């Protein structure tokens, strides 16, 4: 097991990464206020891992209640979130009860948002079960649900007490889900860690084959990057915005197609290529840089072009982005491989051309 720390003063917390951690509930016990937990999972992860976690907790004298949500991005909404509140109220959970989010990014986002809201805040623990959630969404305290007009537009910054990333659970992850998670892994190399990007160029096939050492290294390096950024800028006033490379374009794809049609990581990969194309048009990236980035996404099995929603539709959806300030769209772009910036001066014609050039 390797342990990283998200340094946030009194709200600092560990990220434990390793094999067989799901049953090592003694790692969770120090973070419980009372011997009672509420587990939030979904109907895909639940049958695989809920019983194992529940039995391990109950063996330590912890009382457990649970709710199993329908799977998928399309269910990341108010009606589904209310199922969590219904369970918490029916079971008479208290503010001191700890909520455990057992699942991928959707479960983590909704579980964390429910924890932030219920009785104005209850402790929660993240147990991410997908590659994407282990390397990105479980760390940093961003919680949210979607709205038909925009992804993740309703939420809160609310940090977990612990992140427990059991790499063994990735053995049951469908190949498409594993591939989608690699978009966020590659992102860290692109925005701030060129050495990691080079390592991925040499080892991406090993990660795809789920070789334990390569997979563990990719997760640890990604989490280390995320933890450093969050510690420096918890509420996204500056550097943390760089973690959104490709997300403004990618969220437009997810919203425009309908949540769940493309997986989040697939949309982010295509969105990152749009951001890279705009960076090339601004004179920051070379054709060789574009080929290098595209080549890694292709080897990872990720899309490098987006769907044809129409440029106007892309721009309309992007106008709802959280990085819009005073009506001006601020985009995360690349000065070089390994060096991202937030840029709010790109001409709309260049943005439109970058979108058009990366749609099929």
Short mmCIF file of C-alpha atoms in Angstrom, two decimals:
data_model
loop_
_atom_site.label_atom_id
_atom_site.label_comp_id
_atom_site.label_asym_id
_atom_site.label_seq_id
_atom_site.Cartn_x
_atom_site.Cartn_y
_atom_site.Cartn_z
CA UNK A 1 0.00 0.00 0.00
CA UNK A 2 1.14 3.53 -0.81
CA UNK A 3 -0.28 6.54 0.98
CA UNK A 4 -0.44 10.11 -0.28
CA UNK A 5 -1.75 13.12 1.60
CA UNK A 6 -4.00 15.95 0.46
CA UNK A 7 -2.63 18.81 2.55
CA UNK A 8 -5.55 21.02 3.58
CA UNK A 9 -4.65 21.89 7.16
CA UNK A 10 -7.19 20.52 9.62
CA UNK A 11 -9.11 18.97 6.71
CA UNK A 12 -6.14 17.04 5.32
CA UNK A 13 -6.79 13.43 4.43
CA UNK A 14 -4.96 10.35 3.16
CA UNK A 15 -5.26 8.57 -0.17
CA UNK A 16 -4.46 4.87 0.31
CA UNK A 17 -3.62 3.03 -2.92
CA UNK A 18 -3.01 -0.71 -3.08
CA UNK A 19 -4.33 -4.22 -3.51
CA UNK A 20 -6.93 -5.82 -1.26
CA UNK A 21 -7.84 -2.60 0.55
CA UNK A 22 -11.61 -3.08 0.33
CA UNK A 23 -11.56 -5.60 3.16
CA UNK A 24 -8.98 -3.70 5.23
CA UNK A 25 -11.67 -1.71 6.98
CA UNK A 26 -9.34 -0.89 9.86
CA UNK A 27 -8.09 1.82 7.54
CA UNK A 28 -11.58 3.34 7.64
CA UNK A 29 -12.29 3.03 11.38
CA UNK A 30 -10.15 6.01 12.54
CA UNK A 31 -12.18 8.28 10.24
CA UNK A 32 -15.60 7.36 11.67
CA UNK A 33 -17.21 9.66 14.24
CA UNK A 34 -19.57 6.92 15.42
CA UNK A 35 -19.82 3.16 14.69
CA UNK A 36 -22.39 3.70 11.96
CA UNK A 37 -22.10 4.16 8.18
CA UNK A 38 -24.42 4.63 5.21
CA UNK A 39 -23.11 3.11 1.98
CA UNK A 40 -24.11 4.59 -1.39
CA UNK A 41 -23.40 2.38 -4.41
CA UNK A 42 -25.05 1.43 -7.71
CA UNK A 43 -26.60 -1.64 -9.30
CA UNK A 44 -23.38 -2.56 -11.14
CA UNK A 45 -20.85 -2.18 -8.33
CA UNK A 46 -23.21 -3.30 -5.55
CA UNK A 47 -23.47 -6.96 -6.56
CA UNK A 48 -19.70 -7.16 -6.86
CA UNK A 49 -18.43 -5.39 -3.76
CA UNK A 50 -21.18 -4.16 -1.44
CA UNK A 51 -21.49 -7.42 0.46
CA UNK A 52 -17.75 -7.71 0.98
CA UNK A 53 -17.48 -4.17 2.37
CA UNK A 54 -20.61 -4.46 4.49
CA UNK A 55 -19.55 -7.79 6.02
CA UNK A 56 -16.07 -6.46 6.82
CA UNK A 57 -17.53 -3.39 8.52
CA UNK A 58 -20.11 -5.34 10.49
CA UNK A 59 -17.38 -7.72 11.68
CA UNK A 60 -15.81 -4.68 13.34
CA UNK A 61 -19.06 -3.75 15.09
CA UNK A 62 -20.11 -1.06 12.61
CA UNK A 63 -23.83 -0.71 11.87
CA UNK A 64 -24.49 -0.41 8.14
CA UNK A 65 -27.38 0.89 6.06
CA UNK A 66 -27.24 1.18 2.29
CA UNK A 67 -28.84 2.43 -0.90
CA UNK A 68 -28.27 1.04 -4.40
CA UNK A 69 -28.72 3.63 -7.17
CA UNK A 70 -29.30 3.02 -10.87
CA UNK A 71 -26.02 3.12 -12.78
CA UNK A 72 -24.98 5.73 -15.30
CA UNK A 73 -24.42 9.41 -16.01
CA UNK A 74 -28.05 9.76 -17.08
CA UNK A 75 -29.05 9.15 -13.46
CA UNK A 76 -26.80 11.82 -11.97
CA UNK A 77 -29.77 14.05 -11.17
CA UNK A 78 -32.11 15.29 -8.44
CA UNK A 79 -34.54 12.33 -8.48
CA UNK A 80 -31.70 9.85 -8.02
CA UNK A 81 -30.01 12.01 -5.40
CA UNK A 82 -33.28 12.03 -3.46
CA UNK A 83 -33.02 8.25 -3.15
CA UNK A 84 -29.95 8.85 -1.00
CA UNK A 85 -31.76 11.39 1.18
CA UNK A 86 -34.74 9.04 1.44
CA UNK A 87 -32.49 6.30 2.81
CA UNK A 88 -30.70 8.61 5.24
CA UNK A 89 -33.99 9.90 6.62
CA UNK A 90 -35.72 6.51 6.74
CA UNK A 91 -32.76 5.04 8.63
CA UNK A 92 -32.65 8.09 10.91
CA UNK A 93 -29.02 8.71 10.13
CA UNK A 94 -27.45 11.47 12.16
CA UNK A 95 -24.99 14.19 11.26
CA UNK A 96 -22.27 12.02 12.81
CA UNK A 97 -23.03 9.05 10.54
CA UNK A 98 -20.36 8.56 7.88
CA UNK A 99 -21.45 8.22 4.27
CA UNK A 100 -19.31 5.87 2.17
CA UNK A 101 -19.42 6.29 -1.61
CA UNK A 102 -18.62 2.91 -3.19
CA UNK A 103 -18.48 3.23 -6.96
CA UNK A 104 -17.22 5.28 -9.87
CA UNK A 105 -17.35 8.99 -10.51
CA UNK A 106 -21.13 9.29 -10.59
CA UNK A 107 -21.57 7.54 -7.22
CA UNK A 108 -18.70 9.55 -5.73
CA UNK A 109 -20.09 12.86 -6.97
CA UNK A 110 -23.62 12.15 -5.78
CA UNK A 111 -22.55 10.58 -2.50
CA UNK A 112 -20.31 13.52 -1.74
CA UNK A 113 -22.99 16.06 -2.65
CA UNK A 114 -25.51 14.24 -0.46
CA UNK A 115 -23.00 14.25 2.40
CA UNK A 116 -22.41 17.97 1.94
CA UNK A 117 -26.15 18.69 2.10
CA UNK A 118 -27.59 16.23 4.63
CA UNK A 119 -28.08 18.03 7.94
CA UNK A 120 -25.67 20.62 6.49
CA UNK A 121 -22.77 18.22 6.38
CA UNK A 122 -21.89 14.66 7.38
CA UNK A 123 -18.48 12.98 7.09
CA UNK A 124 -17.87 10.86 4.03
CA UNK A 125 -15.34 8.42 2.64
CA UNK A 126 -14.55 7.75 -1.02
CA UNK A 127 -13.98 4.16 -2.18
CA UNK A 128 -13.59 4.62 -5.96
CA UNK A 129 -14.02 1.53 -8.15
CA UNK A 130 -13.12 2.81 -11.64
CA UNK A 131 -9.79 4.01 -12.98
CA UNK A 132 -11.23 7.46 -13.70
CA UNK A 133 -12.56 7.87 -10.16
CA UNK A 134 -9.37 6.54 -8.58
CA UNK A 135 -7.11 8.97 -10.45
CA UNK A 136 -9.37 12.00 -10.51
CA UNK A 137 -12.93 12.43 -9.28
CA UNK A 138 -12.54 10.86 -5.82
CA UNK A 139 -9.74 13.27 -4.89
CA UNK A 140 -10.26 16.98 -4.29
CA UNK A 141 -13.79 17.37 -2.96
CA UNK A 142 -15.69 18.33 -6.11
CA UNK A 143 -19.23 16.99 -5.80
CA UNK A 144 -22.14 17.65 -8.14
CA UNK A 145 -25.12 16.51 -10.14
CA UNK A 146 -25.97 17.34 -13.74
CA UNK A 147 -28.64 19.61 -15.17
CA UNK A 148 -30.12 19.24 -18.66
CA UNK A 149 -28.43 22.55 -19.56
CA UNK A 150 -25.00 21.71 -18.19
CA UNK A 151 -22.85 19.01 -16.61
CA UNK A 152 -21.89 19.29 -12.92
CA UNK A 153 -23.56 22.68 -12.62
CA UNK A 154 -25.16 22.01 -9.21
CA UNK A 155 -22.79 20.96 -6.45
CA UNK A 156 -20.38 21.86 -3.68
CA UNK A 157 -16.73 21.66 -2.69
CA UNK A 158 -16.78 19.09 0.11
CA UNK A 159 -13.71 17.06 1.03
CA UNK A 160 -13.78 13.39 2.06
CA UNK A 161 -12.12 12.12 5.25
CA UNK A 162 -10.37 9.34 3.33
CA UNK A 163 -9.89 7.97 -0.18
CA UNK A 164 -9.40 4.19 -0.36
CA UNK A 165 -8.33 3.08 -3.86
CA UNK A 166 -8.25 -0.72 -4.10
CA UNK A 167 -6.55 -1.55 -7.39
CA UNK A 168 -7.90 -5.13 -7.29
CA UNK A 169 -11.41 -3.90 -8.11
CA UNK A 170 -10.17 -2.74 -11.52
CA UNK A 171 -9.99 -6.41 -12.55
CA UNK A 172 -13.78 -6.37 -13.06
CA UNK A 173 -13.81 -3.02 -14.86
CA UNK A 174 -15.05 -3.30 -18.49
CA UNK A 175 -12.34 -2.44 -21.05
CA UNK A 176 -14.23 0.64 -22.26
CA UNK A 177 -14.35 2.02 -18.71
CA UNK A 178 -10.64 1.38 -18.21
CA UNK A 179 -9.84 3.16 -21.46
CA UNK A 180 -12.06 6.10 -20.54
CA UNK A 181 -10.12 6.52 -17.30
CA UNK A 182 -6.89 6.88 -19.23
CA UNK A 183 -8.05 10.24 -20.59
CA UNK A 184 -7.68 11.73 -17.10
CA UNK A 185 -4.35 9.95 -16.58
CA UNK A 186 -2.96 11.41 -19.82
CA UNK A 187 -4.30 14.82 -18.77
CA UNK A 188 -1.87 15.06 -15.86
CA UNK A 189 1.08 14.57 -18.16
CA UNK A 190 -0.22 17.19 -20.56
CA UNK A 191 -0.93 19.93 -18.02
CA UNK A 192 2.05 19.69 -15.63
CA UNK A 193 4.08 16.49 -15.75
CA UNK A 194 5.95 15.99 -19.05
CA UNK A 195 8.02 13.17 -17.55
CA UNK A 196 4.83 11.26 -16.80
CA UNK A 197 3.61 11.89 -20.36
CA UNK A 198 6.83 10.35 -21.66
CA UNK A 199 6.40 7.38 -19.31
CA UNK A 200 2.87 6.86 -20.66
CA UNK A 201 4.18 6.94 -24.23
CA UNK A 202 6.47 4.05 -23.30
CA UNK A 203 4.06 2.11 -21.09
CA UNK A 204 0.47 2.71 -22.21
CA UNK A 205 0.08 -0.88 -23.47
CA UNK A 206 1.18 -2.23 -20.08
CA UNK A 207 -1.48 -0.11 -18.39
CA UNK A 208 -4.11 -1.31 -20.86
CA UNK A 209 -3.10 -4.91 -20.07
CA UNK A 210 -3.60 -4.07 -16.37
CA UNK A 211 -0.09 -5.06 -15.39
CA UNK A 212 -0.16 -4.41 -11.62
CA UNK A 213 3.07 -2.40 -11.39
CA UNK A 214 2.27 -0.17 -14.37
CA UNK A 215 -1.32 0.37 -13.27
CA UNK A 216 -0.29 1.20 -9.71
CA UNK A 217 2.35 3.66 -10.92
CA UNK A 218 -0.13 5.43 -13.22
CA UNK A 219 -2.65 5.77 -10.37
CA UNK A 220 -0.10 6.97 -7.82
CA UNK A 221 1.48 9.52 -10.18
CA UNK A 222 -1.95 10.85 -11.16
CA UNK A 223 -3.11 11.13 -7.54
CA UNK A 224 0.15 12.82 -6.53
CA UNK A 225 -0.41 15.46 -9.21
CA UNK A 226 -4.05 15.94 -8.20
CA UNK A 227 -3.20 16.18 -4.49
CA UNK A 228 -0.56 18.86 -5.11
CA UNK A 229 -2.93 20.97 -7.19
CA UNK A 230 -5.83 20.67 -4.73
CA UNK A 231 -3.60 21.54 -1.77
CA UNK A 232 -2.48 24.69 -3.57
CA UNK A 233 -5.93 25.76 -4.81
CA UNK A 234 -8.83 23.91 -3.21
CA UNK A 235 -11.72 25.92 -4.66
CA UNK A 236 -10.37 26.48 -8.17
CA UNK A 237 -9.41 30.13 -7.95
CA UNK A 238 -6.23 29.62 -9.98
CA UNK A 239 -4.06 26.57 -10.66
CA UNK A 240 -6.80 23.99 -10.09
CA UNK A 241 -8.62 25.22 -13.18
CA UNK A 242 -5.81 23.62 -15.22
CA UNK A 243 -7.24 20.21 -14.27
CA UNK A 244 -10.11 21.04 -16.64
CA UNK A 245 -8.05 20.61 -19.81
CA UNK A 246 -10.48 19.44 -22.49
CA UNK A 247 -13.44 19.59 -20.11
CA UNK A 248 -15.18 22.67 -21.52
CA UNK A 249 -15.30 21.05 -24.96
CA UNK A 250 -15.89 17.59 -23.50
CA UNK A 251 -18.78 18.61 -21.27
CA UNK A 252 -20.44 20.13 -24.34
CA UNK A 253 -20.19 16.73 -26.04
CA UNK A 254 -21.70 14.94 -23.04
CA UNK A 255 -24.55 17.42 -22.66
CA UNK A 256 -25.20 17.76 -26.38
CA UNK A 257 -25.40 14.02 -27.02
CA UNK A 258 -27.29 13.23 -23.83
CA UNK A 259 -25.57 12.10 -20.65
CA UNK A 260 -24.17 8.61 -20.95
CA UNK A 261 -23.99 8.37 -24.75
CA UNK A 262 -20.24 8.96 -24.53
CA UNK A 263 -18.34 8.11 -21.36
CA UNK A 264 -16.82 11.09 -19.59
CA UNK A 265 -13.25 10.12 -20.46
CA UNK A 266 -14.12 9.64 -24.12
CA UNK A 267 -15.59 13.13 -24.31
CA UNK A 268 -12.57 14.57 -22.48
CA UNK A 269 -10.16 12.95 -24.94
CA UNK A 270 -11.94 14.49 -27.92
CA UNK A 271 -12.25 17.78 -26.03
CA UNK A 272 -8.54 17.76 -25.24
CA UNK A 273 -7.75 17.41 -28.93
CA UNK A 274 -9.96 20.46 -29.61
CA UNK A 275 -8.03 22.39 -26.96
CA UNK A 276 -4.76 21.20 -28.49
CA UNK A 277 -5.90 22.28 -31.96
CA UNK A 278 -6.78 25.74 -30.64
CA UNK A 279 -3.37 25.89 -28.95
CA UNK A 280 -1.76 25.09 -32.32
CA UNK A 281 -3.77 27.85 -33.99
CA UNK A 282 -2.49 30.28 -31.35
CA UNK A 283 1.08 29.29 -32.22
CA UNK A 284 1.84 27.43 -28.99
CA UNK A 285 1.88 23.81 -30.18
CA UNK A 286 3.55 22.46 -33.30
CA UNK A 287 2.16 19.93 -35.74
CA UNK A 288 4.56 17.42 -34.16
CA UNK A 289 3.07 18.14 -30.72
CA UNK A 290 -0.44 17.52 -32.07
CA UNK A 291 0.65 14.24 -33.65
CA UNK A 292 2.30 13.16 -30.42
CA UNK A 293 -0.78 13.88 -28.29
CA UNK A 294 -3.15 12.33 -30.80
CA UNK A 295 -0.93 9.27 -31.10
CA UNK A 296 -1.10 8.56 -27.37
CA UNK A 297 -4.88 8.92 -27.28
CA UNK A 298 -5.21 6.57 -30.25
CA UNK A 299 -2.95 3.96 -28.63
CA UNK A 300 -5.06 4.25 -25.48
CA UNK A 301 -8.17 3.50 -27.55
CA UNK A 302 -9.71 6.93 -27.08
CA UNK A 303 -11.49 9.13 -29.64
CA UNK A 304 -9.59 12.10 -31.05
CA UNK A 305 -12.52 13.74 -32.85
CA UNK A 306 -15.90 14.79 -31.50
CA UNK A 307 -19.42 14.30 -32.82
CA UNK A 308 -20.89 16.82 -35.27
CA UNK A 309 -23.23 18.75 -33.03
CA UNK A 310 -22.68 21.90 -35.06
CA UNK A 311 -20.27 24.67 -34.07
CA UNK A 312 -23.08 26.93 -32.84
CA UNK A 313 -24.40 24.18 -30.58
CA UNK A 314 -20.91 23.59 -29.14
CA UNK A 315 -20.47 27.29 -28.44
CA UNK A 316 -23.91 27.59 -26.86
CA UNK A 317 -23.26 24.64 -24.54
CA UNK A 318 -19.77 25.90 -23.70
CA UNK A 319 -21.23 29.25 -22.68
CA UNK A 320 -22.67 27.52 -19.58
CA UNK A 321 -19.19 26.45 -18.45
CA UNK A 322 -18.17 27.26 -14.86
CA UNK A 323 -15.04 29.03 -16.14
CA UNK A 324 -17.06 31.73 -17.90
CA UNK A 325 -16.28 35.09 -16.25
CA UNK A 326 -18.05 38.34 -17.13
CA UNK A 327 -19.53 36.56 -20.12
CA UNK A 328 -16.10 35.59 -21.46
CA UNK A 329 -15.12 31.96 -22.00
CA UNK A 330 -11.83 31.01 -20.33
CA UNK A 331 -10.28 27.86 -21.77
CA UNK A 332 -7.49 25.61 -20.53
CA UNK A 333 -4.95 25.41 -23.34
CA UNK A 334 -1.41 24.11 -23.82
CA UNK A 335 1.69 26.27 -24.17
CA UNK A 336 3.62 23.00 -24.56
CA UNK A 337 3.29 19.34 -23.66
CA UNK A 338 3.45 19.51 -19.87
CA UNK A 339 2.54 23.21 -19.57
CA UNK A 340 -1.09 24.33 -19.43
CA UNK A 341 -2.54 27.83 -19.05
CA UNK A 342 -5.98 29.37 -18.61
CA UNK A 343 -6.62 31.67 -21.56
CA UNK A 344 -9.57 34.00 -22.02
CA UNK A 345 -8.51 35.90 -25.12
CA UNK A 346 -9.02 33.37 -27.92
CA UNK A 347 -11.07 34.73 -30.79
CA UNK A 348 -14.40 33.02 -31.32
CA UNK A 349 -13.45 32.34 -34.92
CA UNK A 350 -10.38 30.38 -33.77
CA UNK A 351 -12.43 28.45 -31.22
CA UNK A 352 -14.98 27.62 -33.90
CA UNK A 353 -12.24 26.52 -36.32
CA UNK A 354 -10.69 24.28 -33.66
CA UNK A 355 -14.06 22.62 -33.04
CA UNK A 356 -14.79 22.21 -36.73
CA UNK A 357 -11.34 20.76 -37.34
CA UNK A 358 -11.88 18.10 -34.71
CA UNK A 359 -15.41 16.90 -35.51
CA UNK A 360 -16.34 13.96 -37.67
#
